[in-house]
Coordinates of C-alpha atoms in Angstrom, one line a residue:
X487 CA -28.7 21.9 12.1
X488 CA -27.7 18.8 9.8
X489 CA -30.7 18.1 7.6
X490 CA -32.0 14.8 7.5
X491 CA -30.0 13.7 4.1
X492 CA -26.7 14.5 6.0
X493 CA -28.0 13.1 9.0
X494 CA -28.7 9.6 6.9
X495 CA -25.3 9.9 5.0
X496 CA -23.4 10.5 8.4
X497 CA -25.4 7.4 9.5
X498 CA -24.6 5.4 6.1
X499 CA -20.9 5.8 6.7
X500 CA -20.8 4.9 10.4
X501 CA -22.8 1.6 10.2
X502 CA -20.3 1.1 6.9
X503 CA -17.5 1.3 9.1
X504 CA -18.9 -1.1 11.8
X505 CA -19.0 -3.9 9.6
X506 CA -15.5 -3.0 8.1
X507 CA -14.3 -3.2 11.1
X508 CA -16.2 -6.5 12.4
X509 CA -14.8 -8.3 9.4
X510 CA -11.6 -6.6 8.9
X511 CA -9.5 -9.7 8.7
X512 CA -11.7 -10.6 5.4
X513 CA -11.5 -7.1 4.1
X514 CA -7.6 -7.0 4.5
X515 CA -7.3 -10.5 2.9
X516 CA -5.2 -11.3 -0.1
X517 CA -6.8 -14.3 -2.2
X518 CA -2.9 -14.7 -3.3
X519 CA -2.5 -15.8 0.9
X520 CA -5.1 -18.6 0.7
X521 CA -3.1 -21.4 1.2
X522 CA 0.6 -19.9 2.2
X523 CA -1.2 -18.5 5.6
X524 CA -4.2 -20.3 5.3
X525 CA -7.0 -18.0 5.1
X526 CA -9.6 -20.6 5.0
X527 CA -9.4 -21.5 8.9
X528 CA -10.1 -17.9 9.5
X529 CA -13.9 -17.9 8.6
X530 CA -16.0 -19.0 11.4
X531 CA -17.1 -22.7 11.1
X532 CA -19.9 -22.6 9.9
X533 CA -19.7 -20.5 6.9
X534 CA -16.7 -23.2 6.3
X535 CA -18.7 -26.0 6.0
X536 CA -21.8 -24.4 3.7
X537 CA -19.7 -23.0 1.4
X538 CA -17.2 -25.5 1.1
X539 CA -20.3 -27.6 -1.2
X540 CA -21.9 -24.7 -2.5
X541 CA -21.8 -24.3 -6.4
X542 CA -20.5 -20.9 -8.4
X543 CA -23.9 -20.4 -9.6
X544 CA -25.0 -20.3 -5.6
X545 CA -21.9 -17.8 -4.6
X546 CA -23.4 -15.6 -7.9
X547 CA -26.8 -15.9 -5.8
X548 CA -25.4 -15.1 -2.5
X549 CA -23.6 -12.0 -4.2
X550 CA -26.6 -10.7 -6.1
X551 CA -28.9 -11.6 -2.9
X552 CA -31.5 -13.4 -5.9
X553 CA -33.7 -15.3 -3.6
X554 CA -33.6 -18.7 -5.9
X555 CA -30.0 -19.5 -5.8
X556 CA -29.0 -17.2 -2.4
X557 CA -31.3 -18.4 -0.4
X558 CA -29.7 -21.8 0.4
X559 CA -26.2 -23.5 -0.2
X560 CA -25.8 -26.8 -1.7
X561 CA -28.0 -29.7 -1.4
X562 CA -30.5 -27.0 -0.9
X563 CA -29.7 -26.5 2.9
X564 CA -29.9 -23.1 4.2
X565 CA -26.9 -20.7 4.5
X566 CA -26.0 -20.3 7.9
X567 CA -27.9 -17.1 9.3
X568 CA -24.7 -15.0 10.4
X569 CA -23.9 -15.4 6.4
X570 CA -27.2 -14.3 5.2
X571 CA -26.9 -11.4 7.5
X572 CA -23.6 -10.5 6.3
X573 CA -24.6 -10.6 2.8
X574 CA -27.9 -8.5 3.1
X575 CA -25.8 -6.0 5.5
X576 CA -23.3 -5.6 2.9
X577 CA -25.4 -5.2 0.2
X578 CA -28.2 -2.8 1.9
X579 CA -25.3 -0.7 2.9
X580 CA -23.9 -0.1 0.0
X581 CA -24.7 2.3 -2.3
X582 CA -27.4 1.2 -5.4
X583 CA -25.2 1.5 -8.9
X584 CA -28.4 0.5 -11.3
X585 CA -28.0 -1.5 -14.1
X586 CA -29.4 -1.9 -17.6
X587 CA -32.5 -4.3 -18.0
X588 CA -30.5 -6.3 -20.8
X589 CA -27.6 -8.3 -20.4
X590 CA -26.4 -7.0 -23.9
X591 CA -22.3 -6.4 -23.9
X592 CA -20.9 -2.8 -24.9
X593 CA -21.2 -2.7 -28.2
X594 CA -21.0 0.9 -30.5
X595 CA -22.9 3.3 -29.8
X596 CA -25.6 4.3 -32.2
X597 CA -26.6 7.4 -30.3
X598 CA -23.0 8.7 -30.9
X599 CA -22.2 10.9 -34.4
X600 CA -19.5 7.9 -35.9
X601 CA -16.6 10.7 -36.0
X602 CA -17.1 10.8 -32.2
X603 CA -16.7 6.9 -32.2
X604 CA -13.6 7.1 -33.6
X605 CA -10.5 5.5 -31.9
X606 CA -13.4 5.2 -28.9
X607 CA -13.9 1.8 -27.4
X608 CA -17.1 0.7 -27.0
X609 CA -17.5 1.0 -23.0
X610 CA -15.5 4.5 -23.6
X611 CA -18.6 5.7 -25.9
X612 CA -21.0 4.8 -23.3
X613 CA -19.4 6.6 -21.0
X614 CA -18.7 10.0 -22.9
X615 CA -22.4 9.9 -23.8
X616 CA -23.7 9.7 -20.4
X617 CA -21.3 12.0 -18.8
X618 CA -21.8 14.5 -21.6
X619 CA -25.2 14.9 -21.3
X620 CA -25.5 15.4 -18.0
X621 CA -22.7 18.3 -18.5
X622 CA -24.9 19.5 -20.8
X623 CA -27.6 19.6 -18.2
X624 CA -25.3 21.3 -15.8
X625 CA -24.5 24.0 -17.9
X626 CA -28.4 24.9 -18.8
X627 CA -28.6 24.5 -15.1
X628 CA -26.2 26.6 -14.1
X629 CA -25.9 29.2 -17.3
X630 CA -22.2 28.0 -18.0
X631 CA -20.9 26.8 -21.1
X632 CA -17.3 26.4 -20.2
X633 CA -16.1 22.9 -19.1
X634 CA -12.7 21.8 -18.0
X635 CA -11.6 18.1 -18.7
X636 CA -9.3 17.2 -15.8
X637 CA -7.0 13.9 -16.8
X638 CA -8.6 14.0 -20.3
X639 CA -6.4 11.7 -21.9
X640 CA -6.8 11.4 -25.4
X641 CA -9.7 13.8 -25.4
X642 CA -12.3 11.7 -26.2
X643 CA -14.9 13.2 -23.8
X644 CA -13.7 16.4 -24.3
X645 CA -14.4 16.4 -28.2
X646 CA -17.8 15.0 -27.8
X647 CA -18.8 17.8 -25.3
X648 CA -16.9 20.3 -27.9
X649 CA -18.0 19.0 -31.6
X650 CA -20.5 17.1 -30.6
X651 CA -22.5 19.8 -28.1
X652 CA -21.5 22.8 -28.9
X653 CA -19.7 23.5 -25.3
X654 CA -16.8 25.7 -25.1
X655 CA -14.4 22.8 -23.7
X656 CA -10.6 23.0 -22.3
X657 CA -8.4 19.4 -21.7
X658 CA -6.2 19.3 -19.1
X659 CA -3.8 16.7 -19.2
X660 CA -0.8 15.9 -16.9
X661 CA 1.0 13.2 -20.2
X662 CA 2.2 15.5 -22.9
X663 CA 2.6 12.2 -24.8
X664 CA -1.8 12.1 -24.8
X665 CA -2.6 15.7 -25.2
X666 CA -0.3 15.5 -28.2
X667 CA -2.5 12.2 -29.5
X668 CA -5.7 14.1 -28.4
X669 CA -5.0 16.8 -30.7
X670 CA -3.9 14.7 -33.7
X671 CA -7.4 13.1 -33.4
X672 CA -9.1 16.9 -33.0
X673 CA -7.1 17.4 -36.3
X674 CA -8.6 14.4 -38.1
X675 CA -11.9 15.4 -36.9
X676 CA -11.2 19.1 -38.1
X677 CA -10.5 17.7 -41.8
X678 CA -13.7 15.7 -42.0
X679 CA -15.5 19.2 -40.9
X680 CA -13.7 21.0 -43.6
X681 CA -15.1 18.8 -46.5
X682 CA -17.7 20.3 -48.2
X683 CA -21.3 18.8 -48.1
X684 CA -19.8 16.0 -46.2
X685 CA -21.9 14.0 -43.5
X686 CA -20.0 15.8 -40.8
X687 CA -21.3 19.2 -41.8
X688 CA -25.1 17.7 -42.8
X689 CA -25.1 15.3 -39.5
X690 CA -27.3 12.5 -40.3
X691 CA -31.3 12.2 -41.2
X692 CA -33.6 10.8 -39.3
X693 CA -34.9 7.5 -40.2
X694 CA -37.6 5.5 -38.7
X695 CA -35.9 2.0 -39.4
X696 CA -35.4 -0.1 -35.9
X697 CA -32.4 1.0 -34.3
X698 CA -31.3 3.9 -36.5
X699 CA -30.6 7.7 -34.4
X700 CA -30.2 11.1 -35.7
X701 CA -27.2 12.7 -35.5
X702 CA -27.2 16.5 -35.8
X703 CA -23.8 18.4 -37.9
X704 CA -21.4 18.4 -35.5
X705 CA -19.9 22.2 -34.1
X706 CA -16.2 23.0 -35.7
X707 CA -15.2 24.1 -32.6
X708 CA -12.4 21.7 -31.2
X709 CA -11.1 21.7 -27.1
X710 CA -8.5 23.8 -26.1
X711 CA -5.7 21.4 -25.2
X712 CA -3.0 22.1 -21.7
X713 CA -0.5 19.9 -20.6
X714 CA -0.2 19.6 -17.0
X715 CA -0.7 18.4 -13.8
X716 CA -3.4 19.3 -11.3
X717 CA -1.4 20.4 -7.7
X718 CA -3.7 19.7 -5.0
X719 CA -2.2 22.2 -2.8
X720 CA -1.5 25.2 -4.6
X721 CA -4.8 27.7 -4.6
X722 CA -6.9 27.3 -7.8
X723 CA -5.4 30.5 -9.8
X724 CA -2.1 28.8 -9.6
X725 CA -2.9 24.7 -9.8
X726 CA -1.2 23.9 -12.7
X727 CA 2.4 21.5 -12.3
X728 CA 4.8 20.9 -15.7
X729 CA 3.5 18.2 -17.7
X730 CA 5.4 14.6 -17.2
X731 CA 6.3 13.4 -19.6
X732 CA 6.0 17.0 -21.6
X733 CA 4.7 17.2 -24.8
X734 CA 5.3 18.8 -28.4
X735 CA 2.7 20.6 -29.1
X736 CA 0.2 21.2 -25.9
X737 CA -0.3 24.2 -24.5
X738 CA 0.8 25.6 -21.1
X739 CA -0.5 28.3 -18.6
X740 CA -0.9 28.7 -15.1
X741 CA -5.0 28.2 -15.5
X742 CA -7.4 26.4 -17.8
X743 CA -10.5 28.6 -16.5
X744 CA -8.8 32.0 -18.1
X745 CA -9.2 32.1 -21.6
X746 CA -6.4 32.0 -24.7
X747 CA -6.1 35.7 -23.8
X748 CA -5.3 35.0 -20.0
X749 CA -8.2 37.1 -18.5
X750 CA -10.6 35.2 -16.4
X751 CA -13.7 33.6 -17.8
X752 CA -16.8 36.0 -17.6
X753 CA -19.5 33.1 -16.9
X754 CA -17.4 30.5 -14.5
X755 CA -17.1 27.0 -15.7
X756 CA -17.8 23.5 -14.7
X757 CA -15.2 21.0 -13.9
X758 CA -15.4 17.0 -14.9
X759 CA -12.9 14.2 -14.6
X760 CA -13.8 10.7 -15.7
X761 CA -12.2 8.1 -13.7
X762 CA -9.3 10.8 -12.7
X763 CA -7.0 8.5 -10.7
X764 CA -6.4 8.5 -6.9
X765 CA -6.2 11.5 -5.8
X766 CA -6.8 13.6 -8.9
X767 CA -11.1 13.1 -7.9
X768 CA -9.9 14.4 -4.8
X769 CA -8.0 17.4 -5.7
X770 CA -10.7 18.3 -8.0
X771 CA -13.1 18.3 -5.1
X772 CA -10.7 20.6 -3.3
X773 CA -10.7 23.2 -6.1
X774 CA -14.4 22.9 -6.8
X775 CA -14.5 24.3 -3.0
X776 CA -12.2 26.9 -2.7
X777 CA -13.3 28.4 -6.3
X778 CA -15.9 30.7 -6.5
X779 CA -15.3 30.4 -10.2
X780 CA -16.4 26.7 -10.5
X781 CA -20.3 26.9 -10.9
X782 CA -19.9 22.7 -10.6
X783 CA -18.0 19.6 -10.9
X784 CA -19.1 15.5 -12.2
X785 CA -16.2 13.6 -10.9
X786 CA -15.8 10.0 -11.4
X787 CA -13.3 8.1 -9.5
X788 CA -11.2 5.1 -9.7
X789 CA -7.9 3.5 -9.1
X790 CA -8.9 4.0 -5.2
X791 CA -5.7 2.0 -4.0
X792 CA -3.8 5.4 -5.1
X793 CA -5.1 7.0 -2.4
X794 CA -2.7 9.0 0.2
X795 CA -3.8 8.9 3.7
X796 CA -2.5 10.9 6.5
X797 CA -0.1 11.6 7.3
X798 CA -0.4 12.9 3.7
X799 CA -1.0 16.3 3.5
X800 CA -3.7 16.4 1.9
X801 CA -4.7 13.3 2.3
X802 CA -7.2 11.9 -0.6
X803 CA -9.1 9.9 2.4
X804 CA -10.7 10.8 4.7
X805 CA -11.7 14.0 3.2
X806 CA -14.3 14.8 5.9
X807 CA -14.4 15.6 9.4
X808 CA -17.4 13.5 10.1
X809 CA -15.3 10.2 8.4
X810 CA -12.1 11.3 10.3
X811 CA -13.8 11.3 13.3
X812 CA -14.9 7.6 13.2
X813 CA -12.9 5.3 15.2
X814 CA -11.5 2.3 12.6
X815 CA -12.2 4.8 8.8
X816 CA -8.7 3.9 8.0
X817 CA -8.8 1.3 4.6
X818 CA -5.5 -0.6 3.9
X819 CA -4.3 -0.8 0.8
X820 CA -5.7 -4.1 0.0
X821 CA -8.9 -2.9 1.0
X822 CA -8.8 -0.3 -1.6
X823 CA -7.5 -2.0 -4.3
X824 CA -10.4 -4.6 -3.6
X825 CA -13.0 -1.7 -4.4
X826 CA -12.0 -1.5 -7.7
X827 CA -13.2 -4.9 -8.7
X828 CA -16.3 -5.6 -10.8
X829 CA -18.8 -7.3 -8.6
X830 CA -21.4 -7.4 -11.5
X831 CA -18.8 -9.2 -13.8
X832 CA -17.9 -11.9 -11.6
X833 CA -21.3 -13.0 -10.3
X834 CA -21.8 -13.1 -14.4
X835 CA -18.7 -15.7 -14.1
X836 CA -19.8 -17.4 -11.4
X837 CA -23.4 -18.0 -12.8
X838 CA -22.0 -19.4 -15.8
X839 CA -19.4 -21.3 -14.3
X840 CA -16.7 -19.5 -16.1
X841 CA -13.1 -21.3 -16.2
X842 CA -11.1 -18.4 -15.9
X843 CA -12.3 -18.9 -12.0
X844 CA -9.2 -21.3 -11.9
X845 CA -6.5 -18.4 -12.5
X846 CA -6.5 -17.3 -8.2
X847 CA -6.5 -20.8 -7.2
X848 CA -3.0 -21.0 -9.9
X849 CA -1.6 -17.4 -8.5
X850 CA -2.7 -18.9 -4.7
X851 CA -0.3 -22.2 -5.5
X852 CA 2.2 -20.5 -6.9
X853 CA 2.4 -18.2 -4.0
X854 CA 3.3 -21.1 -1.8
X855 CA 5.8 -22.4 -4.3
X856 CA 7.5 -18.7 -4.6
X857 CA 7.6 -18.9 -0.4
X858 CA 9.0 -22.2 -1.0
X859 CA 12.0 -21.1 -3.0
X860 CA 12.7 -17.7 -1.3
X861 CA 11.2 -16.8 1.8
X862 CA 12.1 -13.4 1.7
X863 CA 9.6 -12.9 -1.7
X864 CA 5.9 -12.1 -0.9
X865 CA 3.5 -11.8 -3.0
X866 CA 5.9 -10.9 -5.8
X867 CA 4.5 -8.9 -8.8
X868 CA 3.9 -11.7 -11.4
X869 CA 2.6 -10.3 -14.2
X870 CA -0.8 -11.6 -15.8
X871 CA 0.0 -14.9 -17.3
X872 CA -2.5 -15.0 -20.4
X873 CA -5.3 -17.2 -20.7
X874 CA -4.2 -18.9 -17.6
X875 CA -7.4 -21.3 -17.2
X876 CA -6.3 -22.6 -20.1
X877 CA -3.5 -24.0 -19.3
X878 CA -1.9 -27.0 -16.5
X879 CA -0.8 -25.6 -13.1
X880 CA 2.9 -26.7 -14.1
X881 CA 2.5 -24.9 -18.0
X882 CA 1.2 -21.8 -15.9
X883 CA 4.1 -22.2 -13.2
X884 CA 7.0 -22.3 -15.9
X885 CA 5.6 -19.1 -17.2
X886 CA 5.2 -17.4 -13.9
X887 CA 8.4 -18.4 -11.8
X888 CA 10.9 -17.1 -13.7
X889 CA 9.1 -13.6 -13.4
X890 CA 9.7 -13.7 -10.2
X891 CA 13.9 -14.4 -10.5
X892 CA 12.8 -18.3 -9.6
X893 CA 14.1 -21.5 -11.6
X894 CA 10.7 -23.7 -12.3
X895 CA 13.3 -27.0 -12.1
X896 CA 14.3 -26.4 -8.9
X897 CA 10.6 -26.9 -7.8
X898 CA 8.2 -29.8 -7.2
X899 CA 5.7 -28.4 -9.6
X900 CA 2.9 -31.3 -9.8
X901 CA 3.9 -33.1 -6.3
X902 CA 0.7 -34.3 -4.1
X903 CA 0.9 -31.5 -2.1
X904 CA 0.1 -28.7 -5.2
X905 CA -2.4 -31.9 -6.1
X906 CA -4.1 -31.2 -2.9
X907 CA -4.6 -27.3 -3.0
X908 CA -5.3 -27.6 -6.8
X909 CA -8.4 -29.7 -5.7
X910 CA -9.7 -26.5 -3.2
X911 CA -10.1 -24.5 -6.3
X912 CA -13.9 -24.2 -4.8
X913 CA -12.7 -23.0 -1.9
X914 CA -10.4 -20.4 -2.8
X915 CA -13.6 -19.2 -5.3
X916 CA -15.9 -18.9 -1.9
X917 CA -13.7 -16.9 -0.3
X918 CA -12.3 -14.4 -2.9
X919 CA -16.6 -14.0 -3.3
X920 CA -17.2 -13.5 0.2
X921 CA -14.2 -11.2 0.0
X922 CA -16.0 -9.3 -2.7
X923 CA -19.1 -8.5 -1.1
X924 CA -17.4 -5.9 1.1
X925 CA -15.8 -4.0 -2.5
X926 CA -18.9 -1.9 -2.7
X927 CA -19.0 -1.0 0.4
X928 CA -15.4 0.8 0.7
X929 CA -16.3 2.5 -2.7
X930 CA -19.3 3.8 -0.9
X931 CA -17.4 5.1 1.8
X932 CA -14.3 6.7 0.1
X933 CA -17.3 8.2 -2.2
X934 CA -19.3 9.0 1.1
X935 CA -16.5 10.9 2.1
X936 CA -16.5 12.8 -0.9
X937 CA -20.0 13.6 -0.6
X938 CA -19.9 14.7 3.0
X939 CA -17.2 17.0 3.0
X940 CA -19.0 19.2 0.4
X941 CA -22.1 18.8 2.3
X942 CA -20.2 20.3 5.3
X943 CA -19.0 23.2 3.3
X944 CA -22.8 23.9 2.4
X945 CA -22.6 22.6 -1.6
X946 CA -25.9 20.5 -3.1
X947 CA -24.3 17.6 -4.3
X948 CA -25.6 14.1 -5.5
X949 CA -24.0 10.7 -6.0
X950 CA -25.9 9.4 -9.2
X951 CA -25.0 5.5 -10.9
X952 CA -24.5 7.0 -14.2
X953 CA -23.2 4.2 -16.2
X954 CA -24.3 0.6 -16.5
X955 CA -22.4 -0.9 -13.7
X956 CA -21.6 -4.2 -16.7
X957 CA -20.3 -2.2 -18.8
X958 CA -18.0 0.6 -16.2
X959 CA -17.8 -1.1 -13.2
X960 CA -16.7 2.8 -11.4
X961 CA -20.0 3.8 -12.4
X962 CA -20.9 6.3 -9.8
X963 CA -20.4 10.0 -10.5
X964 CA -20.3 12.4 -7.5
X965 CA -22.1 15.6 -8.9
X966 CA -22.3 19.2 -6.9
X967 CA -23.2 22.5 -7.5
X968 CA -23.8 25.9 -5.5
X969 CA -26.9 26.0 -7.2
X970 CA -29.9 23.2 -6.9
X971 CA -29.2 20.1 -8.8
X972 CA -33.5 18.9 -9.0
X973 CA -33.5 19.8 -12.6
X974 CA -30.4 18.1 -13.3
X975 CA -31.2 15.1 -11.3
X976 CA -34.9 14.8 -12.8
X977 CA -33.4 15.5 -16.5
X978 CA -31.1 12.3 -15.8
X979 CA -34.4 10.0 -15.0
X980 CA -35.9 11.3 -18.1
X981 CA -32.8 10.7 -19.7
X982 CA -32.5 6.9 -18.6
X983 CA -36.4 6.4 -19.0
X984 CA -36.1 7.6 -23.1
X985 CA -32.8 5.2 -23.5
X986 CA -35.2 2.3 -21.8
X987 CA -37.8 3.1 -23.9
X988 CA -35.4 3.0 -27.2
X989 CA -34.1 -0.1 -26.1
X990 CA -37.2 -2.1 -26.1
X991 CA -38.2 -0.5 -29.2
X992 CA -34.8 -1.9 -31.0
X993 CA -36.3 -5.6 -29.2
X994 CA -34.5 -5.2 -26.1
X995 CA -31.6 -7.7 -26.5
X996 CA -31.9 -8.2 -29.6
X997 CA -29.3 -7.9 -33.3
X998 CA -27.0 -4.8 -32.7
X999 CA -28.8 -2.0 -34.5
X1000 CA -26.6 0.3 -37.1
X1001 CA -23.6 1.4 -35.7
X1002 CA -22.7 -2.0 -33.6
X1003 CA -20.9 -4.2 -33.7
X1004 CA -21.7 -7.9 -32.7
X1005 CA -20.8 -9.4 -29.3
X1006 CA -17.5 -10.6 -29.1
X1007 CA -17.1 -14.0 -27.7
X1008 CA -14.8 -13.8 -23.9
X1009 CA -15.4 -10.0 -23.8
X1010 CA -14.5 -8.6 -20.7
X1011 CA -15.0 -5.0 -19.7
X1012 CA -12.3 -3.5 -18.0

């Protein structure tokens, strides 16, 4: 009989899919559309008229559900009930992704040894940190010290979970191109190690200065580099596909659990893959299933537009029955390439009444000027015009129509008519906002999904917000196990509660502390 956290999951996913499918002409919108097939008329009247005055600071409001600016709309009338109720539905549905207390931008990562930080972005060492330690807490857990890096790329999380703790590590990469750059950077590492007396060997002492962290020597024990490709169909002894494009110097064999000597690993092995693409968190899910060898897998997904659907076989959504079963599950494209947008980022915009909210009112024009010149194009690929705010419509037309095979004289580019949609830039803010509000909850699902089918095979299995959602907006990791994750899961709190406790000893937001680097003006994260 389903337990009551299926039962609420299973419940979670249905009432998601009701108010998908309630506002599915918003969910399926393009913000590119707005004025060629006037998206505008298609939100009920009301909702037209309070957020045709409301400011970007109130949309932030509206977004975030803060009481002081979401509460009412401009003038300091009320929003229309049905749009409160849309809002608060969307957000109580959707799953909670935390957030740091301190509105302090990724900056380097003190907690990190600095040969880990190497060629590591700042939102990249964030990341690494957080995922590695709770690997590191899965393998005390589970009594397995062998993890496999699925999409590892340039091996940045797999060095800090070799070098850095100790764990017996193996990359699997399907770009020969990056496990070849991976291993160049395992090399330079290697060196550092092999200097004598050297801070790598000693790590670093603690200090009781503000913001300082002890770093202990780092293990010369590099990852174990494959090129290849995961094959979601073939049966986990045999998953590996050639590498594309192949590489010089990585490593091939049929499978990354069997060790250098190709006999099977004695203690099993746990599985990771930050942000693997598409269907890659999918596969991986499928492996972690049908292998007995996999003691337990932290996925994180992303790039959900890459999704297969039936008839796909196998599909990377829906991946359980329950979700398959439900009348209306299916997500357009559009729909999941909306769920890959940063929510917390644009409120940030909105609240500070950002200019670079101009740039989809200029891609929304220009639409109608492409349509204009050929109405066969539609919604062309036009690549990202840089610093488009900055710039007059017509400086950011000439730049953008000829991208598109389109001759910028041929076309009225500051006639009343552009004038006129130019001046709606408000409107086309409102809507791509309202459009946002339903993002998280078709991450929640396709991540539901994940989460119910390996409750339906029986697995424990968690979805934790392991990163700040600021800094990575695809901040929830889907964790499972065949053994109880309660340690794990209470280890993370503790975890969070000690990084809390550093930062307001450092002064909360206050001067980057040794190791960072100061804010950079116009930072984005990606």
């Amino acid at each position: 009989m389903a337990g009551p956290p299926l039962q609420r999951e299973r419940r979670r996913a249905a009432d998601i899919v009701r108010l998908l499918t309630l506002h599915r002409a918003l969910l399926d919108a393009c913000v590119v559309d707005f004025f060629a097939e006037d998206l505008w008329a298609q939100l009920p009247p009301p909702w037209q008229t309070a957020l045709a005055t409301a400011t970007p600071p109130q949309l932030a409001g509206l977004l975030a559900g803060d009481a002081g600016d979401g509460g009412s709309g401009a003038g300091g009338s009320p929003w229309p009930l049905s749009l409160l109720a849309f809002a608060a539905a969307a957000r109580a549905l959707a799953f909670p992704r935390g957030g740091g207390r301190t509105p302090r931008p990724p900056c380097q990562d003190a907690r990190l040894h600095p040969l880990l930080r190497r060629h590591v972005k700042p939102k990249k060492q964030h990341e690494i940190r957080r995922l590695g330690k709770l690997l590191q807490r899965l393998s005390r857990a589970t009594g397995c010290d062998h993890v496999v890096d699925v999409g590892a790329g340039q091996g940045h999380l797999s060095r800090f979970l070799a070098f850095g703790l100790g764990l017996s590590v193996t990359a699997l990469e399907g770009d020969g191109r990056l496990a070849g750059a991976a291993q160049r950077f395992d090399g330079e590492l290697l060196r550092e190690l092999s200097k004598p007396g050297g801070p790598a060997n000693e790590g670093t002492p603690p200090r009781r200065r503000r913001g300082r962290h002890h770093h202990p020597p780092l293990t010369p024990r590099g990852p174990r580099h494959v090129a290849g490709r995961l094959d979601p169909a073939a049966p986990w002894g045999e998953f590996l596909l050639p590498p594309d494009p192949p590489g010089p110097n990585a490593a091939a064999v049929k499978n990354p659990l069997w060790g250098g000597a190709g006999g099977p690993p004695g203690g099993g092995a746990l599985v990771t893959g930050l942000h693997a693409c598409g269907d890659l968190s999918a596969a991986l899910l499928r492996h972690f299933a049908r292998s007995p060898s996999v003691a337990a897998v932290a996925s994180v997904g992303c790039c959900y537009m890459k999704l297969s659907e039936p008839p796909a076989e196998p599909p990377g959504y829906p991946l359980s029955s329950w979700v398959a079963a439900l009348p209306g599950h299916r997500l357009s494209y559009r729909a999941r390439e909306g769920a890959c947008h940063a929510l917390e980022g644009y409120a940030a915009r909105l609240k500070g009444g950002d200019a670079s909210l101009r740039a989809h009112c200029y891609r929304a024009v220009l639409e109608t000027l492409i349509r204009a010149g050929d109405p066969s194009k539609k919604r062309p690929g036009v690549q990202t015009v840089k610093k488009a705010h900055a710039l007059t419509f017509p400086q950011y037309a000439r730049l953008g129509l000829p991208r598109v095979g389109l001759d910028p004289a041929a076309l009225a580019l500051d006639s009343a008519a552009v004038g006129a949609m130019l001046e709606q830039q408000h409107k086309v803010v409102a809507f791509f906002s309202l459009a946002l509000l339903l993002a998280p909850l078709v991450e929640t699902l396709i991540l539901l999904d994940r989460l119910l089918y390996l409750r339906e095979q029986g697995f424990q299995c968690a979805l934790v917000p392991l990163f700040d959602p600021r800094f990575s907006p695809r901040n929830l990791v889907l964790v499972a196990a065949r053994a109880p994750l309660g340690e794990v899961l209470a280890g993370l709190e503790e975890d969070s509660e000690e990084e809390e406790e550093e930062e307001d000893a450092a002064g909360g937001a206050g001067p980057p502390g040794e190791g960072q680097n100061p804010p950079v003006p116009g930072h984005k994260p990606q």
